[in-house]
Coordinates of N, CA and C in Angstrom, one line a residue:
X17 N -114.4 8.7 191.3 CA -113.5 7.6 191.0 C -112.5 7.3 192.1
X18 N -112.5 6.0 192.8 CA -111.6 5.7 193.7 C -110.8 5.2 193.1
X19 N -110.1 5.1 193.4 CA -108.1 3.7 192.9 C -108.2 3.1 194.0
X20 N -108.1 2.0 193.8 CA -108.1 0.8 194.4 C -106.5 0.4 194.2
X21 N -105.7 0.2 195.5 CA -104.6 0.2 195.6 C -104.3 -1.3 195.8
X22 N -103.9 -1.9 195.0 CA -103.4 -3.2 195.6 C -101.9 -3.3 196.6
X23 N -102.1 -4.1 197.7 CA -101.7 -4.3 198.7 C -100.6 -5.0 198.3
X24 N -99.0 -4.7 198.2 CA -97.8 -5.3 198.3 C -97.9 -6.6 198.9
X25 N -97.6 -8.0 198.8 CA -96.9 -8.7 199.9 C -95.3 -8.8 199.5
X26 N -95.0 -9.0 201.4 CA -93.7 -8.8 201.0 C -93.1 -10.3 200.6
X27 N -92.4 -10.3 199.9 CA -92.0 -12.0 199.5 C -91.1 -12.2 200.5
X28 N -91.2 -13.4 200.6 CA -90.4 -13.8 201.8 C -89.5 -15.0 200.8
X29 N -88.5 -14.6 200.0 CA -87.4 -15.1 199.6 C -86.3 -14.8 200.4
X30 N -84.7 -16.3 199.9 CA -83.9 -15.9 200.7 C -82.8 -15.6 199.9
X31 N -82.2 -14.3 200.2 CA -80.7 -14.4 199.4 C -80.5 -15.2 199.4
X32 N -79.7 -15.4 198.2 CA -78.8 -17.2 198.3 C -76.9 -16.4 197.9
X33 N -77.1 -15.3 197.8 CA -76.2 -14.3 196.9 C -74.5 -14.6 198.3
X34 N -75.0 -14.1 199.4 CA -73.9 -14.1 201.0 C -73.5 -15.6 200.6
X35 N -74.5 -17.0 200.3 CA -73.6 -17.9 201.0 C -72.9 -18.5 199.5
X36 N -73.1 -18.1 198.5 CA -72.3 -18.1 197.1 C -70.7 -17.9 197.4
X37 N -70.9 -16.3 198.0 CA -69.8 -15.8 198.2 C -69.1 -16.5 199.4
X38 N -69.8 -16.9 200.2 CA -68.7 -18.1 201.6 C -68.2 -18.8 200.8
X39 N -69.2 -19.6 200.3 CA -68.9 -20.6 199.7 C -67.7 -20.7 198.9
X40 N -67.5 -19.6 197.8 CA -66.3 -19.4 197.0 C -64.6 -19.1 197.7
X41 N -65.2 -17.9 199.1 CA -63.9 -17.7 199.5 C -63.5 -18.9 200.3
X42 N -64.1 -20.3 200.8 CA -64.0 -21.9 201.2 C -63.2 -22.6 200.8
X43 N -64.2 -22.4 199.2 CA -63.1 -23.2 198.6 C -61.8 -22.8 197.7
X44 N -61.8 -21.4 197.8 CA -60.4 -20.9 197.7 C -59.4 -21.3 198.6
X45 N -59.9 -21.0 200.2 CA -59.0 -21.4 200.8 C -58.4 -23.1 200.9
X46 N -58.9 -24.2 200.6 CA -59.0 -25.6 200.6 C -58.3 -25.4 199.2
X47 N -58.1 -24.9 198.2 CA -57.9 -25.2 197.2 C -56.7 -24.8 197.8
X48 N -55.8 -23.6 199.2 CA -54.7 -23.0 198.5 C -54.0 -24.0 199.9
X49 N -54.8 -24.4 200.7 CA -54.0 -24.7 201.8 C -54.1 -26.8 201.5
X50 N -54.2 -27.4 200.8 CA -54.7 -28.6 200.4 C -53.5 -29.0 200.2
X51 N -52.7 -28.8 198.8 CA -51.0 -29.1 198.8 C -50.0 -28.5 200.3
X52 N -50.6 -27.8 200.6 CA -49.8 -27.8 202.2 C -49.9 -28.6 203.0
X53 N -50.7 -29.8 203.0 CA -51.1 -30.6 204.0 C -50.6 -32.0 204.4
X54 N -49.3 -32.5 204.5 CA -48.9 -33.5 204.2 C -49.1 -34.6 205.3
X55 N -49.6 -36.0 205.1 CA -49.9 -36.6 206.2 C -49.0 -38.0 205.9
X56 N -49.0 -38.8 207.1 CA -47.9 -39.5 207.2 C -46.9 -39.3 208.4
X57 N -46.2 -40.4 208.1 CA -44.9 -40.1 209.0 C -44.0 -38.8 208.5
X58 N -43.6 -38.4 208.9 CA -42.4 -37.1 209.0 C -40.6 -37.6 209.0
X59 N -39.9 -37.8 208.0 CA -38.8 -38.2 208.1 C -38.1 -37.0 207.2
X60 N -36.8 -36.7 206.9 CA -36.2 -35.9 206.8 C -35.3 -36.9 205.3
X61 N -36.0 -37.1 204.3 CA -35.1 -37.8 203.5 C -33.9 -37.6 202.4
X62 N -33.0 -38.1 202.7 CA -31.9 -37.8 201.8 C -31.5 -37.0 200.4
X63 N -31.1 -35.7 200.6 CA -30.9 -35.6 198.9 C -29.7 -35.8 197.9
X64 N -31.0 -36.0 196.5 CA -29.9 -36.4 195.6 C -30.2 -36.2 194.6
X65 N -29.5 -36.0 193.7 CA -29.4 -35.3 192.3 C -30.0 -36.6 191.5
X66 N -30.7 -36.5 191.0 CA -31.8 -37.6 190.3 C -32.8 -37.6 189.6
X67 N -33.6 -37.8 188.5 CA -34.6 -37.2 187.7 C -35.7 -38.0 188.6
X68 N -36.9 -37.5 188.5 CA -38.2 -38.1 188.7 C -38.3 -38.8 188.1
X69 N -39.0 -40.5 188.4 CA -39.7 -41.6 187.6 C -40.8 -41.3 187.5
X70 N -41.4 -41.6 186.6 CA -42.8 -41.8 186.2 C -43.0 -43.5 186.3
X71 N -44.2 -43.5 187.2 CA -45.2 -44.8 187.6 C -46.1 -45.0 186.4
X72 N -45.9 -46.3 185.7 CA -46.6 -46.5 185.2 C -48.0 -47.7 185.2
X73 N -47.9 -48.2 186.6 CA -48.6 -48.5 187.4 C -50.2 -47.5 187.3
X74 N -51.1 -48.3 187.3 CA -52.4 -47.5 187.5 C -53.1 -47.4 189.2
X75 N -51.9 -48.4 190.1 CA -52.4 -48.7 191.3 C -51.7 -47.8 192.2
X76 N -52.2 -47.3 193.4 CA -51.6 -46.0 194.0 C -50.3 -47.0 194.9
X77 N -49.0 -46.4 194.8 CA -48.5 -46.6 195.4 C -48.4 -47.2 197.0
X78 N -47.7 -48.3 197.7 CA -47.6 -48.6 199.0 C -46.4 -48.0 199.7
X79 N -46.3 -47.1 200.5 CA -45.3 -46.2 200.9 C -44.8 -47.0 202.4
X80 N -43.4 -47.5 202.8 CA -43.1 -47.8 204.2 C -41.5 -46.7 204.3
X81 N -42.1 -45.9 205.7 CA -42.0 -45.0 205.9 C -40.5 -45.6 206.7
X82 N -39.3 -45.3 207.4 CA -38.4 -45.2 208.3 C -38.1 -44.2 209.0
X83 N -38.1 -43.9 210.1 CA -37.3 -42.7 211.0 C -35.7 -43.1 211.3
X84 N -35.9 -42.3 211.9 CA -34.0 -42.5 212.6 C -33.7 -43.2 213.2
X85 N -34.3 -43.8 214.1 CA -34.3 -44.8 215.0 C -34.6 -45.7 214.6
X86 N -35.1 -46.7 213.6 CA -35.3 -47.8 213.0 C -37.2 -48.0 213.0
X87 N -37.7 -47.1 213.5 CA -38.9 -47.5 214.0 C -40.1 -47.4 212.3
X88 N -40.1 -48.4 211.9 CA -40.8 -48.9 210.7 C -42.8 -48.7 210.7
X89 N -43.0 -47.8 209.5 CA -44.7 -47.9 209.4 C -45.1 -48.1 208.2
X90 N -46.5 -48.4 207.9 CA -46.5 -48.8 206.2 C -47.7 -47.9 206.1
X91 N -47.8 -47.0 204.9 CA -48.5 -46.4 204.0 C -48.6 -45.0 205.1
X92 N -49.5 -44.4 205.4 CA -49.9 -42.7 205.6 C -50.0 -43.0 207.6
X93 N -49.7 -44.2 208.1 CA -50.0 -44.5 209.7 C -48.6 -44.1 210.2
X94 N -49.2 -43.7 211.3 CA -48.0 -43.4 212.2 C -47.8 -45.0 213.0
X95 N -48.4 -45.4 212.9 CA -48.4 -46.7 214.0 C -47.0 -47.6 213.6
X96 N -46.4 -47.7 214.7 CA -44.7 -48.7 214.5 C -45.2 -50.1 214.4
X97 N -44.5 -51.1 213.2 CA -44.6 -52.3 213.4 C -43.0 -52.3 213.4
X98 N -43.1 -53.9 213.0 CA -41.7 -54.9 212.9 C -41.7 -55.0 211.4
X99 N -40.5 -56.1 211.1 CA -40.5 -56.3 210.3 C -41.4 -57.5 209.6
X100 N -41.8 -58.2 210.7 CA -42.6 -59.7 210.6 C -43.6 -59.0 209.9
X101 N -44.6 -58.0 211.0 CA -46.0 -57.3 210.7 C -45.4 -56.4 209.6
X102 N -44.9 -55.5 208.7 CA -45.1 -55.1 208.0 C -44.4 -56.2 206.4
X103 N -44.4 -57.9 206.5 CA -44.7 -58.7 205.6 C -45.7 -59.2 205.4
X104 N -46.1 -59.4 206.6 CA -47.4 -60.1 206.4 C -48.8 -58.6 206.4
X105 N -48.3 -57.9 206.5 CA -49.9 -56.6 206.2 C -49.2 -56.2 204.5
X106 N -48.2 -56.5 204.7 CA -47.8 -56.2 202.6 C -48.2 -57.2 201.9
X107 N -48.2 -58.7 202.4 CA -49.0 -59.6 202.0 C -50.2 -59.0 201.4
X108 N -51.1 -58.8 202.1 CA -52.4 -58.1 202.0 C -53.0 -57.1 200.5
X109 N -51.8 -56.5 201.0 CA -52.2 -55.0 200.2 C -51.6 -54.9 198.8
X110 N -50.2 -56.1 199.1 CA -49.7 -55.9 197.4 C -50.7 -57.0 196.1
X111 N -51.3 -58.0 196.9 CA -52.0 -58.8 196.3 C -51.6 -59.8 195.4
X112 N -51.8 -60.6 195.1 CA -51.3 -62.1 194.5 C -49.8 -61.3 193.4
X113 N -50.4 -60.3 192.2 CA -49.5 -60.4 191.6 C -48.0 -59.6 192.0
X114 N -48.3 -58.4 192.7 CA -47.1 -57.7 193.2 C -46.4 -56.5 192.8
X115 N -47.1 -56.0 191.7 CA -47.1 -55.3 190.7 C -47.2 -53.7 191.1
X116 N -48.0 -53.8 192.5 CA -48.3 -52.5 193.2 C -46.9 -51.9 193.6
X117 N -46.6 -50.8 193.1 CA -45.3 -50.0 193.1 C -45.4 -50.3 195.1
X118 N -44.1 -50.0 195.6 CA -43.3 -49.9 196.9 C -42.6 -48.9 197.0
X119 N -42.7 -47.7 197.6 CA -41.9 -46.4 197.6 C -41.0 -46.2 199.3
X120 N -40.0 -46.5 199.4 CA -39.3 -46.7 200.9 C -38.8 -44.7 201.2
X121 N -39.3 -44.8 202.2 CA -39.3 -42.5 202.8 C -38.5 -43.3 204.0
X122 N -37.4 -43.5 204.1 CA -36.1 -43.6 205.2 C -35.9 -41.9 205.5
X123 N -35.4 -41.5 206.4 CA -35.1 -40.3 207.1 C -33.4 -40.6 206.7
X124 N -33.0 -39.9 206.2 CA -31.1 -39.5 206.0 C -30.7 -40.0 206.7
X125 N -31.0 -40.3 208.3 CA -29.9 -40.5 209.2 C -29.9 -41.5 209.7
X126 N -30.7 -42.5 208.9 CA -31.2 -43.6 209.3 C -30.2 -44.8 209.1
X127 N -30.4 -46.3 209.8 CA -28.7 -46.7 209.4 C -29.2 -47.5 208.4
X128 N -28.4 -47.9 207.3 CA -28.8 -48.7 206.2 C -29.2 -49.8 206.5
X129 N -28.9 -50.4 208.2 CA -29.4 -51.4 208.0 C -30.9 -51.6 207.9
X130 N -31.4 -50.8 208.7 CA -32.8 -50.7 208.9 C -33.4 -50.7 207.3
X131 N -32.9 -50.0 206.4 CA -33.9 -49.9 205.0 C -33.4 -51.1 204.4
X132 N -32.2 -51.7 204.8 CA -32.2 -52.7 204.0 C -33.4 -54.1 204.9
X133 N -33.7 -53.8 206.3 CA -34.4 -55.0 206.5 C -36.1 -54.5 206.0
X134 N -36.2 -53.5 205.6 CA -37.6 -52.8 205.2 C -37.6 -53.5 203.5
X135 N -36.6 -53.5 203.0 CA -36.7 -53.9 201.7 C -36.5 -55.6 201.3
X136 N -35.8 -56.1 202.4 CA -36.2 -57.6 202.6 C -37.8 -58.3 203.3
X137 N -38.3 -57.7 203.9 CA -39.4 -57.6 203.8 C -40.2 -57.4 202.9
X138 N -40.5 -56.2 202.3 CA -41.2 -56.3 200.9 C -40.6 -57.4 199.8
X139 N -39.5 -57.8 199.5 CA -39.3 -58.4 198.8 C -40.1 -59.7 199.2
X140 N -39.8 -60.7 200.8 CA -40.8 -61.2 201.4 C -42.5 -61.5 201.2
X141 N -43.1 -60.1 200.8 CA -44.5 -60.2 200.9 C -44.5 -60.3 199.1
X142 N -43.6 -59.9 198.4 CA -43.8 -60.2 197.1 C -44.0 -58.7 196.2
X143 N -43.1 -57.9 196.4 CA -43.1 -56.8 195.7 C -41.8 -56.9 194.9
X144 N -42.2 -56.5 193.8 CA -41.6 -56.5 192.5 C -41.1 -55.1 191.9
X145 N -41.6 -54.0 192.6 CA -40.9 -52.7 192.5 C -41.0 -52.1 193.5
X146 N -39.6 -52.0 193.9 CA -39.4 -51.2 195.2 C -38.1 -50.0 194.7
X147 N -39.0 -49.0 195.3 CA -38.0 -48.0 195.1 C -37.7 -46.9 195.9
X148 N -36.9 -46.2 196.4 CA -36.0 -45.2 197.2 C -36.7 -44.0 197.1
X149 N -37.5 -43.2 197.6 CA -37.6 -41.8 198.1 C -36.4 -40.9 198.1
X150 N -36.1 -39.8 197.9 CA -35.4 -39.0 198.1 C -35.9 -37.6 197.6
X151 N -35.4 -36.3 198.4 CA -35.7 -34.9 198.0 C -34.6 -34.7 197.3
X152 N -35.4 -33.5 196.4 CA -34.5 -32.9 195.1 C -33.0 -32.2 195.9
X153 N -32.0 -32.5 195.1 CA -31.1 -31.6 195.7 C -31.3 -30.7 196.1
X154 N -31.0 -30.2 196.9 CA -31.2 -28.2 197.2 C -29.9 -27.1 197.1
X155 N -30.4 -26.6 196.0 CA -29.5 -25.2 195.9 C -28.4 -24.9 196.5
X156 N -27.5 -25.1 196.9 CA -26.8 -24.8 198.3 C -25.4 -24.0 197.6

């Protein structure tokens, strides 16, 4: 009596188990470093002792940014306009009715005149809620 041995093949499967685990420590990291990531202009804005609004708006906010030097941008661009160009591109964006919230991020040390010609502007393209940026007080 012989035994007839049947012959192994070897399977040629691929772990899939290694890239699970990339995968997870990926999007751990994007999950932790995501709220660290802020884009936009960089201004240093004023604090003040003041509760948070709630937007009741379903449309995402239009943000015009100020630095210190008066140099004016609208929404997440670094790019400088005027005041002319940033009524007529708000034209655009706020849309017939106007209703799109307007959030003004001035830098502290900026001179009032400048936010006040940022906010005659918007008023210009037809915004109907314009409101002030500021950080939470800080501890001090």
């Amino acid at each position: 009596m012989s035994r007839r041995f049947k012959k192994r093949r070897a399977m040629a499967e691929m772990n899939v188990v290694p890239y699970i685990d990339v995968m997870l420590v990926l999007l751990v990291i994007f999950m932790v470093t995501a709220p660290m990531m802020q884009s936009g202009v960089n201004v240093n804005m004023p604090d003040a002792d003041a509760a948070m609004l709630e937007s009741d708006s379903k449309q995402p906010p239009l943000y015009i940014s100020i630095r210190e030097n008066g140099e004016i941008s609208l929404g997440e661009s670094d790019e400088v306009i005027s005041t002319t160009e940033l009524t007529e591109q708000m034209k655009g964006q706020l849309g017939e009715t106007g209703t799109r919230p307007v959030y003004i991020r001035a830098d502290g040390n900026a001179i009032h005149t400048y936010v006040t010609r940022a906010m005659i502007a918007a008023q210009k393209a037809g915004a109907k809620k314009i409101s002030w940026m500021t950080d939470p007080e800080s501890n001090n």
